[in-house]
mmCIF file of N, CA and C in Angstrom:
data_model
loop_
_atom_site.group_PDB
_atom_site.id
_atom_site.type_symbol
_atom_site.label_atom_id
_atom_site.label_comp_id
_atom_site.label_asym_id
_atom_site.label_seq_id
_atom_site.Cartn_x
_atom_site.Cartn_y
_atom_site.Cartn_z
ATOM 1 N N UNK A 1243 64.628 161.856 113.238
ATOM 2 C CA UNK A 1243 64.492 160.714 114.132
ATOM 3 C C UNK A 1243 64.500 161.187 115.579
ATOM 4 N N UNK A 1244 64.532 160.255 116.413
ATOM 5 C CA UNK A 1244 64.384 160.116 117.849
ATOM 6 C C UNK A 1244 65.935 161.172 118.159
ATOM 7 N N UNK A 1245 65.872 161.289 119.461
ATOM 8 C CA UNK A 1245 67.187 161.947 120.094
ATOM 9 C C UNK A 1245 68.292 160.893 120.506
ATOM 10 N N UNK A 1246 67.509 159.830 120.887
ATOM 11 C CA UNK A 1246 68.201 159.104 120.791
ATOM 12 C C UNK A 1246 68.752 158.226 120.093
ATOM 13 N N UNK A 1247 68.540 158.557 118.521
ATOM 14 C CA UNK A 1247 69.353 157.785 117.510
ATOM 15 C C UNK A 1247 70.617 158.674 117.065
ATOM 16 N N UNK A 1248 71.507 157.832 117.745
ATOM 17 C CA UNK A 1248 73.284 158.402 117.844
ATOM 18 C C UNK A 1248 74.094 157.955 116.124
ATOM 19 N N UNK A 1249 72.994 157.869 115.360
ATOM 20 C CA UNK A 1249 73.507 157.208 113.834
ATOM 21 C C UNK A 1249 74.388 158.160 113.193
ATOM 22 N N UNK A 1250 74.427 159.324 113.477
ATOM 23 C CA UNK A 1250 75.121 160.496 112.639
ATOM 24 C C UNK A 1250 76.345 160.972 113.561
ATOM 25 N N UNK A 1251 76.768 160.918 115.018
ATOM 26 C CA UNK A 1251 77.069 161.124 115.819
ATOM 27 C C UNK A 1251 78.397 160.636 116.115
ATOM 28 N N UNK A 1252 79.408 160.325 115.606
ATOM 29 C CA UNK A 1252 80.596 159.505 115.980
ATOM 30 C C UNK A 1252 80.875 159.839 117.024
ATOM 31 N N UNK A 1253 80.892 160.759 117.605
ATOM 32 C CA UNK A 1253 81.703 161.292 118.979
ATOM 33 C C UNK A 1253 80.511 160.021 120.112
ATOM 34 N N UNK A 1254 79.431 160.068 119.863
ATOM 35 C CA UNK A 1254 78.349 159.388 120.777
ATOM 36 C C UNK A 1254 78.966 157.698 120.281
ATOM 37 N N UNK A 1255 79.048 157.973 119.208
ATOM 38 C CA UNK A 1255 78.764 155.990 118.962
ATOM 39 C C UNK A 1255 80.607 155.703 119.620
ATOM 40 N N UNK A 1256 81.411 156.495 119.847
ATOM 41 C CA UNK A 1256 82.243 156.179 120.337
ATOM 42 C C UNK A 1256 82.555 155.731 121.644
ATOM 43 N N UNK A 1257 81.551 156.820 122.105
ATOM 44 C CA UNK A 1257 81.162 157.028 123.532
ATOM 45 C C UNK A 1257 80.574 155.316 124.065
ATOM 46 N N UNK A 1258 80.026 155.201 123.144
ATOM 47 C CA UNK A 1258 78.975 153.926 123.423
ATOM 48 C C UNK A 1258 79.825 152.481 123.311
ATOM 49 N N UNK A 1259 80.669 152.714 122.708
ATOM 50 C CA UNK A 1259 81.468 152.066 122.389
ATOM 51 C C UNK A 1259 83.062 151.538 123.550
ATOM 52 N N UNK A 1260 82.793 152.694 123.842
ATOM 53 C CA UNK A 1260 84.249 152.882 125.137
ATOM 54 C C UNK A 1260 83.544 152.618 126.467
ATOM 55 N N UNK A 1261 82.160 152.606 126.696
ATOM 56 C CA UNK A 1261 81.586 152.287 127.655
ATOM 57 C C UNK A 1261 81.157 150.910 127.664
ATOM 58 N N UNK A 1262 80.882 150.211 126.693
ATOM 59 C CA UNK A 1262 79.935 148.700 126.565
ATOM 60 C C UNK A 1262 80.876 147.725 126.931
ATOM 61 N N UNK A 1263 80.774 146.972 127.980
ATOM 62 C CA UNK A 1263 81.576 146.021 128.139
ATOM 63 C C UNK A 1263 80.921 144.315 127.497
ATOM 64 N N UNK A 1264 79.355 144.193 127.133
ATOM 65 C CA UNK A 1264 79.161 143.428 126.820
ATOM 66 C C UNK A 1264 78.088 143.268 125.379
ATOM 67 N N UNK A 1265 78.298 142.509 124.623
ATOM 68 C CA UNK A 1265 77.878 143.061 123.401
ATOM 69 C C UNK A 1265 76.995 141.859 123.176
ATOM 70 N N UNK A 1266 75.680 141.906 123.052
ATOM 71 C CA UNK A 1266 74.866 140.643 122.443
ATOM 72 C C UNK A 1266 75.041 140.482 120.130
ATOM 73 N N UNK A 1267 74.924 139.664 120.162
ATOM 74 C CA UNK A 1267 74.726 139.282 118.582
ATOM 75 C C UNK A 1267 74.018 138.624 117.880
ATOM 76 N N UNK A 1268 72.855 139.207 117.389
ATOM 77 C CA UNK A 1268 71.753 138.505 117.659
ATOM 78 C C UNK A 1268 71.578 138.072 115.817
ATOM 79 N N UNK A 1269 71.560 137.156 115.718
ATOM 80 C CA UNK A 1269 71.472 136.936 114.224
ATOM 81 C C UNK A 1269 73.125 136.498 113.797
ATOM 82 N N UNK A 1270 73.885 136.067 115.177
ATOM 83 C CA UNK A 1270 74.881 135.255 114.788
ATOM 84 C C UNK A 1270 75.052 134.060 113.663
ATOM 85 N N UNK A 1271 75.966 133.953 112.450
ATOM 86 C CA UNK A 1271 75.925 132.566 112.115
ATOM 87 C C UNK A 1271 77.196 131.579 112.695
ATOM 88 N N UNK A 1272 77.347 130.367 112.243
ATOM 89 C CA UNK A 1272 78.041 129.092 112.801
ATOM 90 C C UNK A 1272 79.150 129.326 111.487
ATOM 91 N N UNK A 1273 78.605 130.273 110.171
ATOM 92 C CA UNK A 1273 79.832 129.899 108.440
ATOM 93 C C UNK A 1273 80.512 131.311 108.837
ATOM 94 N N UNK A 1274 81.481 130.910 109.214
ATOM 95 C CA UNK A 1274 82.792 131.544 109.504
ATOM 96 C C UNK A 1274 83.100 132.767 108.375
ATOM 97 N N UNK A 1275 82.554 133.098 107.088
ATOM 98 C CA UNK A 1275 82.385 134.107 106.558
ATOM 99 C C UNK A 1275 81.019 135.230 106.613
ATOM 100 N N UNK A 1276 80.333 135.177 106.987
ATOM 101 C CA UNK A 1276 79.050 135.950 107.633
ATOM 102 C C UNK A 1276 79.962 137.346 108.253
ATOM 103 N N UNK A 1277 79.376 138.544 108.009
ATOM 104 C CA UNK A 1277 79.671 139.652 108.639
ATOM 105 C C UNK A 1277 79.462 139.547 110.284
ATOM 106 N N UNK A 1278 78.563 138.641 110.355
ATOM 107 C CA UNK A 1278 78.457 139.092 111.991
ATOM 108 C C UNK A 1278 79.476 138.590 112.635
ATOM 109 N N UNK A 1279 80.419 137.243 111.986
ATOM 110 C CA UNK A 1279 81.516 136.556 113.005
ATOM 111 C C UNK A 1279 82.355 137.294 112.736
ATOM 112 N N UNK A 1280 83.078 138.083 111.641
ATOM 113 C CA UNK A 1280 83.560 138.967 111.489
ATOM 114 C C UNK A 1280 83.773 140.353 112.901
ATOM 115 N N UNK A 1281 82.481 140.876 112.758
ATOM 116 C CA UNK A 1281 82.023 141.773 113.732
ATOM 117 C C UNK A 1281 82.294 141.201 114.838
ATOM 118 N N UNK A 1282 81.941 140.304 115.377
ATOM 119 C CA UNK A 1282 81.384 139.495 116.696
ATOM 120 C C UNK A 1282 83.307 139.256 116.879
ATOM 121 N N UNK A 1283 84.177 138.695 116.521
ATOM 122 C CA UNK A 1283 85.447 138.033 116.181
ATOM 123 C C UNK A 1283 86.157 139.383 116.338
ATOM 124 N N UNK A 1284 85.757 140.187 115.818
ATOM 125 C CA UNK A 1284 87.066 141.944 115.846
ATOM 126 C C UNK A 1284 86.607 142.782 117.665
ATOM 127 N N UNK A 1285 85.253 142.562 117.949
ATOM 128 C CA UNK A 1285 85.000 142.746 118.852
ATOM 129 C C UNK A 1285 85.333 142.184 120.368
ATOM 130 N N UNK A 1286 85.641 140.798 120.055
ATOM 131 C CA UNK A 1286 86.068 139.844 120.833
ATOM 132 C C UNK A 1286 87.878 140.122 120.880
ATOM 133 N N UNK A 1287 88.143 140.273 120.051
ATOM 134 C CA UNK A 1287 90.079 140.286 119.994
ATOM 135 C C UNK A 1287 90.029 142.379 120.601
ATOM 136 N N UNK A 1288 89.001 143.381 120.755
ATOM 137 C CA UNK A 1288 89.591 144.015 120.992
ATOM 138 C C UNK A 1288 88.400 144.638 122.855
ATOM 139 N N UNK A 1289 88.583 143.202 123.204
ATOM 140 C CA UNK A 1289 88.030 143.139 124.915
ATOM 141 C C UNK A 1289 87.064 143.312 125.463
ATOM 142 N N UNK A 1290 85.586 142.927 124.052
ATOM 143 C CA UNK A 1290 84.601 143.083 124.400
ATOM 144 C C UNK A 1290 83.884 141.545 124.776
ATOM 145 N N UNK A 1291 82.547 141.389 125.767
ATOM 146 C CA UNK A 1291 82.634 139.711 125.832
ATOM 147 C C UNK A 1291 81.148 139.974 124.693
ATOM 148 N N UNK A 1292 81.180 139.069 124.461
ATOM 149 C CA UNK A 1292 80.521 139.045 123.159
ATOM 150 C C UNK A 1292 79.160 137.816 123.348
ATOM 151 N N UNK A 1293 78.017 138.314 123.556
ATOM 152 C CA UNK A 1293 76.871 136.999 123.636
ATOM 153 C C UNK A 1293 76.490 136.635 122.161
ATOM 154 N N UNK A 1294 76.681 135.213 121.763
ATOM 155 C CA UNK A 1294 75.872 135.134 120.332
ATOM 156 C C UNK A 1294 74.048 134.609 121.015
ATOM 157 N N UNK A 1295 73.936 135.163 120.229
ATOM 158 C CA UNK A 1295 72.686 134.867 119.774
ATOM 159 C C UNK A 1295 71.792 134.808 118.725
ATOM 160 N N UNK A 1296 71.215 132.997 118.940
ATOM 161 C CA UNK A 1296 70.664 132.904 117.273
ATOM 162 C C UNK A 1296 69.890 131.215 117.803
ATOM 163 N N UNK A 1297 68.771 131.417 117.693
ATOM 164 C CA UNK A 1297 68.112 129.892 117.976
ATOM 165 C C UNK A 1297 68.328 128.886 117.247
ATOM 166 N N UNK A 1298 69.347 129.134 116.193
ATOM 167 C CA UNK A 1298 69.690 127.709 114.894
ATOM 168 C C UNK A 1298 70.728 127.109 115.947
ATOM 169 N N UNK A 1299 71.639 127.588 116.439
ATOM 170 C CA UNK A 1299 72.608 127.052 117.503
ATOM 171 C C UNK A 1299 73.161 126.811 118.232
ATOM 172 N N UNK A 1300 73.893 125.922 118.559
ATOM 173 C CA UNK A 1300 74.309 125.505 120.789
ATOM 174 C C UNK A 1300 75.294 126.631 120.954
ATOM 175 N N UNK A 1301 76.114 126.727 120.119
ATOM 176 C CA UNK A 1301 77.696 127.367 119.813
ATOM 177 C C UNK A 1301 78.057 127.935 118.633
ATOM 178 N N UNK A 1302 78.607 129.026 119.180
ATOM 179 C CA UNK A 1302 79.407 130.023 118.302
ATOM 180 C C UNK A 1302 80.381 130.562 118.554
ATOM 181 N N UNK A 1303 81.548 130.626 117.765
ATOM 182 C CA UNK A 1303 82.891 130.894 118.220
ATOM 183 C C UNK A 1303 83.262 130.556 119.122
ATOM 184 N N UNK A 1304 83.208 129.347 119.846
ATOM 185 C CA UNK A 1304 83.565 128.883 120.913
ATOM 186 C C UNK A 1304 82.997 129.296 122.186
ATOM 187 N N UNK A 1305 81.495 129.897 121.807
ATOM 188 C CA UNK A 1305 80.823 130.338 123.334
ATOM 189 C C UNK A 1305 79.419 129.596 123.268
ATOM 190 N N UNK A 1306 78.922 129.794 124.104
ATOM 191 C CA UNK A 1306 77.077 129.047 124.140
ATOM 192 C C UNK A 1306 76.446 130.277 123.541
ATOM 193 N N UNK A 1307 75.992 129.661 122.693
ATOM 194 C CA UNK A 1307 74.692 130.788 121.488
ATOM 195 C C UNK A 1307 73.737 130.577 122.580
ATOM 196 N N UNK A 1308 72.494 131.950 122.470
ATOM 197 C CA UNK A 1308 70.954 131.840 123.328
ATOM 198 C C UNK A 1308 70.284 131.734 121.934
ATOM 199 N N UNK A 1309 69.274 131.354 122.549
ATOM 200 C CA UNK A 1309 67.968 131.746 121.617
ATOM 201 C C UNK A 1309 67.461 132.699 121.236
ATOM 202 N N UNK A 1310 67.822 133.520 122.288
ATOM 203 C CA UNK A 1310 67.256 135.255 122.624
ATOM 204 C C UNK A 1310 67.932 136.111 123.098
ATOM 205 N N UNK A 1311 67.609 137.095 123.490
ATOM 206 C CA UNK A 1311 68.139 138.051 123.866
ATOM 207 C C UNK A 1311 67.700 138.005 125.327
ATOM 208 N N UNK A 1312 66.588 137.795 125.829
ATOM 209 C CA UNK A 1312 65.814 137.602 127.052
ATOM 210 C C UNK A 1312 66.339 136.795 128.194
ATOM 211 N N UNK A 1313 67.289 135.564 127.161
ATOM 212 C CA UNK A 1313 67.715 134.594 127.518
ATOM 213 C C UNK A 1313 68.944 134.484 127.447
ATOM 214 N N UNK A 1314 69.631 135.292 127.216
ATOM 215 C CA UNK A 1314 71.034 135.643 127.196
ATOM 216 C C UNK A 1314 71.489 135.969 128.656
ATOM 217 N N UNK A 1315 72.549 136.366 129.608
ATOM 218 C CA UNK A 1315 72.729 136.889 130.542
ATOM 219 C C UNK A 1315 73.175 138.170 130.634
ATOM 220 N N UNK A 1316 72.781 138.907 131.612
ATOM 221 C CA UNK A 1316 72.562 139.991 131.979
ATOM 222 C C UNK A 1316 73.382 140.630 132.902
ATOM 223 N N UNK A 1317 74.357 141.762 132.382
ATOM 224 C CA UNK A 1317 73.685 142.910 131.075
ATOM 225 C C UNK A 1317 74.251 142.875 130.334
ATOM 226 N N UNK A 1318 73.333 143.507 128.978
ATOM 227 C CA UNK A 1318 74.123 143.713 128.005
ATOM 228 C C UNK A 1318 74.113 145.260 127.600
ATOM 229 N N UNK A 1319 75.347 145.961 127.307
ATOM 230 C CA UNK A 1319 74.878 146.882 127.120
ATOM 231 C C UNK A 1319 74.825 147.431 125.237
ATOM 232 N N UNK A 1320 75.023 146.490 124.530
ATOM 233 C CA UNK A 1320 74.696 146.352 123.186
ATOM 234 C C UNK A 1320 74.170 145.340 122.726
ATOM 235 N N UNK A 1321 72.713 145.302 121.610
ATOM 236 C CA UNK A 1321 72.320 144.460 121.148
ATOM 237 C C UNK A 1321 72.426 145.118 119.885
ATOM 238 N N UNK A 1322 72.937 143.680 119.243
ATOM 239 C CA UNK A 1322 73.531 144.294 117.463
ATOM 240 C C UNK A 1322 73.288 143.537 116.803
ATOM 241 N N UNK A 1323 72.347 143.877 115.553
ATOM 242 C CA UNK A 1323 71.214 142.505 115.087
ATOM 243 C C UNK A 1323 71.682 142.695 113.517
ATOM 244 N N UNK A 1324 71.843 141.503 113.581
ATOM 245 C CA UNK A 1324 71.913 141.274 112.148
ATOM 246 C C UNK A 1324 70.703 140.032 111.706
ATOM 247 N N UNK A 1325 69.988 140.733 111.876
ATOM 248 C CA UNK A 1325 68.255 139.532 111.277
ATOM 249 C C UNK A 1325 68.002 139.762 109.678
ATOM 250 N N UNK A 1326 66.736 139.577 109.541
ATOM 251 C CA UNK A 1326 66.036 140.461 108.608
ATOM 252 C C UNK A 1326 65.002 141.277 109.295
ATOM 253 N N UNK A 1327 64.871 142.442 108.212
ATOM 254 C CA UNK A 1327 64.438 143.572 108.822
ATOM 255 C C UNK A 1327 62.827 143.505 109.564
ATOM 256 N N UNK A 1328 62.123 142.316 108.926
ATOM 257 C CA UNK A 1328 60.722 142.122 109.948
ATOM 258 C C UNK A 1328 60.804 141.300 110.868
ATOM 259 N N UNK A 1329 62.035 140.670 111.335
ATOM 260 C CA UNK A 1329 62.523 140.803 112.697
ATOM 261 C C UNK A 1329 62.925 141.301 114.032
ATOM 262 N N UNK A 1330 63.204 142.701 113.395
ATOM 263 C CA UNK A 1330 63.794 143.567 114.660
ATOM 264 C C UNK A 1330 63.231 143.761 115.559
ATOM 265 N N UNK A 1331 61.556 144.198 115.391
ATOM 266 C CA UNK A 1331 61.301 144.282 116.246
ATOM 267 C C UNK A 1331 61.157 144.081 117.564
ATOM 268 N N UNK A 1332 60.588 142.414 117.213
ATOM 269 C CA UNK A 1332 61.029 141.118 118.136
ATOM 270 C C UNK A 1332 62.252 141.668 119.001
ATOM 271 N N UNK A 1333 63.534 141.855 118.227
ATOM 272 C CA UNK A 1333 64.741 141.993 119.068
ATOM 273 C C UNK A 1333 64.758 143.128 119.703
ATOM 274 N N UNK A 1334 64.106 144.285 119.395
ATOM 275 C CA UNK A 1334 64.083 145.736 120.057
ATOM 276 C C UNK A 1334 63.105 145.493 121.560
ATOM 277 N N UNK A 1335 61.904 144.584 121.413
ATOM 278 C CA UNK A 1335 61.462 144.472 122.555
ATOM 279 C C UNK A 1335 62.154 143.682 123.231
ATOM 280 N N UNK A 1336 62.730 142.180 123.046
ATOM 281 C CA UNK A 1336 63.570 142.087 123.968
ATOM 282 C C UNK A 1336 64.791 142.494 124.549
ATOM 283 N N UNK A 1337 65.396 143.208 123.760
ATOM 284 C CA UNK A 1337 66.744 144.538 124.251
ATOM 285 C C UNK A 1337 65.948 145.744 125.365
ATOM 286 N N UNK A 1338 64.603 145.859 125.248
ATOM 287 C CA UNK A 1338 64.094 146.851 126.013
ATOM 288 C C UNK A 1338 63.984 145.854 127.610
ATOM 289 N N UNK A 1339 63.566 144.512 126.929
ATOM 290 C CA UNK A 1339 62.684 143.974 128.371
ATOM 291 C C UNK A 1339 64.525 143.043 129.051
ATOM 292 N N UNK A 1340 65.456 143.160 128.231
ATOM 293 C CA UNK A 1340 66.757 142.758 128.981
ATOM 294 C C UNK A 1340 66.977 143.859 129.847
ATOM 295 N N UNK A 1341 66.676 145.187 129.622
ATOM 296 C CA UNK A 1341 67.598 146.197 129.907
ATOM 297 C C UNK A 1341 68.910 146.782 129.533
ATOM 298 N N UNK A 1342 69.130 146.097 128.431
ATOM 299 C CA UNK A 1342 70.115 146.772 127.547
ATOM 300 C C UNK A 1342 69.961 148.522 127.228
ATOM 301 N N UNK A 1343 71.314 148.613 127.176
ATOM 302 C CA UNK A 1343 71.384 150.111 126.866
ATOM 303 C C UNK A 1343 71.127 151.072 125.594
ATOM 304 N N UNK A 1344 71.726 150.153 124.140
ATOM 305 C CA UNK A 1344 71.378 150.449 123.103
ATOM 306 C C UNK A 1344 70.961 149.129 121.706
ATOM 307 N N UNK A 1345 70.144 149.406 121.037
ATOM 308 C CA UNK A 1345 69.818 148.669 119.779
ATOM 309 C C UNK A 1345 70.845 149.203 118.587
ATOM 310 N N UNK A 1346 71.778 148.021 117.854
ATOM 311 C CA UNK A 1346 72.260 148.742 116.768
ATOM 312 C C UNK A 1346 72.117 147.774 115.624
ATOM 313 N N UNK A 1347 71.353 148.352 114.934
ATOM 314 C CA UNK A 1347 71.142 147.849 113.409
ATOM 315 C C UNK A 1347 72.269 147.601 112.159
ATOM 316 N N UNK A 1348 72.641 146.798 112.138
ATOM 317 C CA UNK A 1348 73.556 146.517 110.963
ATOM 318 C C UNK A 1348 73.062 147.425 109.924
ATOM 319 N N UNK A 1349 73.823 147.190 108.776
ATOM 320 C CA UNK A 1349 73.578 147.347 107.577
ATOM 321 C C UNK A 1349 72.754 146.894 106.788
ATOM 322 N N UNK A 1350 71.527 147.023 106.107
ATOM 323 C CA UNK A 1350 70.120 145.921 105.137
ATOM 324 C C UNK A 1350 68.979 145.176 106.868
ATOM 325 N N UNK A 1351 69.348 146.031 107.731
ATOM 326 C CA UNK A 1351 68.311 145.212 108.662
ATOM 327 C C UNK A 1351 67.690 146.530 109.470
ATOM 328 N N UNK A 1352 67.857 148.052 108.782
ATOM 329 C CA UNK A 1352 67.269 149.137 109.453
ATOM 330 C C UNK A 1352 65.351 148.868 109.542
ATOM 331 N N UNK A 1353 64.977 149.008 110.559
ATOM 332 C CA UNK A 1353 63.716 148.569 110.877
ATOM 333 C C UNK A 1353 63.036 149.648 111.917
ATOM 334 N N UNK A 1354 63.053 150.943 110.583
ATOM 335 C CA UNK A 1354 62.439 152.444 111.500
ATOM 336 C C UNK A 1354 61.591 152.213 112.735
ATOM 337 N N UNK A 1355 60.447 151.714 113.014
ATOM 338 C CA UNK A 1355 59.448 151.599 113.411
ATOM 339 C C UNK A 1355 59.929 150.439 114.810
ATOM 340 N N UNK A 1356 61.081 149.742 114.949
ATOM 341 C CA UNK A 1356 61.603 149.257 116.302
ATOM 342 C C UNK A 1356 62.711 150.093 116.587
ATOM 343 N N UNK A 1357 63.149 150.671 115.894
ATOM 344 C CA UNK A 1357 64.482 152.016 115.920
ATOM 345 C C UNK A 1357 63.249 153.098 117.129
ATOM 346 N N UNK A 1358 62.518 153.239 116.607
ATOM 347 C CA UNK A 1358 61.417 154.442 117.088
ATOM 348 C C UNK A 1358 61.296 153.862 118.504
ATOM 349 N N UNK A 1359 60.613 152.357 118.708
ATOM 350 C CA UNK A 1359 60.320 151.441 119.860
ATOM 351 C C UNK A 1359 61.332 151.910 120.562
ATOM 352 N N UNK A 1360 62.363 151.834 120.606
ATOM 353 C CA UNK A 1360 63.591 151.520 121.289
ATOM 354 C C UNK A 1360 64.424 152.781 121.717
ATOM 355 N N UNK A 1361 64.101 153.507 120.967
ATOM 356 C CA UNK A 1361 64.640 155.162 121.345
ATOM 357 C C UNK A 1361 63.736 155.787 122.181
ATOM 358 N N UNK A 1362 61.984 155.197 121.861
ATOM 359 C CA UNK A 1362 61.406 156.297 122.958
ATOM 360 C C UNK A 1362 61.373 155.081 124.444
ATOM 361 N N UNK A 1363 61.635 154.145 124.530
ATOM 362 C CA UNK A 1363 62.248 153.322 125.491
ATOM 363 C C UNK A 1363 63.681 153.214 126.324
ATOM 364 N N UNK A 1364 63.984 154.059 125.430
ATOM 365 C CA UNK A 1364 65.399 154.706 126.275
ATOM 366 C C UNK A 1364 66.726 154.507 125.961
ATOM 367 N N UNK A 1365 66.587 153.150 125.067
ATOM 368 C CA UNK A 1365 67.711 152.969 124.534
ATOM 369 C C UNK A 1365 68.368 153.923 123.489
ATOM 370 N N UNK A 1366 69.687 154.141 123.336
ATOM 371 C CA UNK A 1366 70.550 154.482 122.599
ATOM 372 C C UNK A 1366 70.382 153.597 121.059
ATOM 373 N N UNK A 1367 70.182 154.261 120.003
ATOM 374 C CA UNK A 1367 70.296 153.432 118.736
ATOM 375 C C UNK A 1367 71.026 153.737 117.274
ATOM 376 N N UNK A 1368 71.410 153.042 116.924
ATOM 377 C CA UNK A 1368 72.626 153.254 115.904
ATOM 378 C C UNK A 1368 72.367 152.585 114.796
ATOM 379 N N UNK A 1369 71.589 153.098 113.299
ATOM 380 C CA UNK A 1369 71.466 152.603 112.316
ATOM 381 C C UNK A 1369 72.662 152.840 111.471
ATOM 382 N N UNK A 1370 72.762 151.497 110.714
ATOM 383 C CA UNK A 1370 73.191 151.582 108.962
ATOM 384 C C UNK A 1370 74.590 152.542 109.390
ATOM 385 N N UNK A 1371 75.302 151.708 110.503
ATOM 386 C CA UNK A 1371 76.082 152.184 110.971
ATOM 387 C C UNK A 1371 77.688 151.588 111.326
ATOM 388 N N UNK A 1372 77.310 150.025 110.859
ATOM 389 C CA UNK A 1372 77.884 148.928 111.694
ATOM 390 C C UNK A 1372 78.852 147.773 110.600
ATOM 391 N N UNK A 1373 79.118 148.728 109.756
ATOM 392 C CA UNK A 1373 80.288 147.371 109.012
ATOM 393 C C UNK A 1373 81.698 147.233 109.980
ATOM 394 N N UNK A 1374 82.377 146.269 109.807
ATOM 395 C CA UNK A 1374 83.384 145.832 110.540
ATOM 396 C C UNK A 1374 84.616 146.824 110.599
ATOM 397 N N UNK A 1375 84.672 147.887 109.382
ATOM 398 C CA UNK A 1375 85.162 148.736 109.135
ATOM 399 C C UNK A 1375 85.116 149.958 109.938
ATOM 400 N N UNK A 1376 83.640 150.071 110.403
ATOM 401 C CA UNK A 1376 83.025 150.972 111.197
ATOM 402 C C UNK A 1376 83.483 150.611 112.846
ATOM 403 N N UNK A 1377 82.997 149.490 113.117
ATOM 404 C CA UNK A 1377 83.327 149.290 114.462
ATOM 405 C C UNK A 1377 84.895 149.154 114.859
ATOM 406 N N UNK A 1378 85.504 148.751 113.830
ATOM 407 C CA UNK A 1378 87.336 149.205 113.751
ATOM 408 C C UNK A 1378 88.019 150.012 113.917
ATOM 409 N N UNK A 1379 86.818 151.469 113.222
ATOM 410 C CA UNK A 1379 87.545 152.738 113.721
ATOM 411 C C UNK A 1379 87.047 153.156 114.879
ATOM 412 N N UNK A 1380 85.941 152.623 115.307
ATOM 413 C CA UNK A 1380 85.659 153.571 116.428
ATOM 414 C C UNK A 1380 85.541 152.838 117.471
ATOM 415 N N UNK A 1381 85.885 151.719 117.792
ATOM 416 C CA UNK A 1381 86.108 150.309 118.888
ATOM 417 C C UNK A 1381 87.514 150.867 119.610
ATOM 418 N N UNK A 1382 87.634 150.444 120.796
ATOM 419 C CA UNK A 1382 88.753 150.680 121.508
ATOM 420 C C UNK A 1382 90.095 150.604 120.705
ATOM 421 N N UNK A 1383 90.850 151.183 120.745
ATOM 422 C CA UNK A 1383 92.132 150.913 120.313
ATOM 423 C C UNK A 1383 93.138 150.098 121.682
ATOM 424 N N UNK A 1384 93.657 149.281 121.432
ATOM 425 C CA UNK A 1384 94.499 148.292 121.845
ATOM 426 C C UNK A 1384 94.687 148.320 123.291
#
């Protein structure tokens, strides 16, 4: 892959991690068991601000959902998609045209070919990388 896919890399995705102060969520749901509120919810309790995003809704977890990523406010320096996978793309160009720093692909939504978009665009990207488990160990500690 690209150089800039930090997927194998813990020391980097940590890095990325200790630096991001704002995290988009794009493929947020509103049913309180979904991995992403999970994610979005562990991220939020350990001091990250967290944008949902998802055009089904006004609100999520008690914040204003966007439609987009485009339309979200700015910056973000993570966009973390939990779509389906002939979606991403969509979200990789608008993470490029926000100016976000990196694209990170959940788990079942790796989408090589906007992974590629988005790495030779500059962003930082992190596949098949992202269970709640994952971002637990390597998310700020307290």
């Amino acid at each position: 892959m690209h150089p800039n896919d930090i997927s194998a890399d813990r020391s980097a995705i940590r890095d990325l991690l200790g630096a991001a102060r704002r995290i988009a969520i794009v493929g947020i749901s509103a049913k309180p068991h979904r991995p992403s509120n999970a994610v979005a919810r562990y991220l939020r309790d350990a001091g990250y601000t967290i944008i949902p995003v998802n055009p089904a809704y006004d609100e999520v977890l008690g914040e204003k959902c966007y439609p987009s990523v485009r339309e979200a406010p700015d910056p973000i320096d993570i966009v973390d998609v939990f779509r389906n996978p002939d979606e991403v793309m969509e979200v990789a160009e608008d993470a490029i045209a926000a100016g976000a720093g990196c694209l990170w692909m959940q788990l079942g939504v790796i989408a090589p070919e906007a992974a590629q978009r988005a790495a030779e665009a500059g962003l930082k990207v992190v596949m098949n990388r992202c269970t709640e488990v994952e971002h637990m160990a390597m998310g700020r500690q307290g």
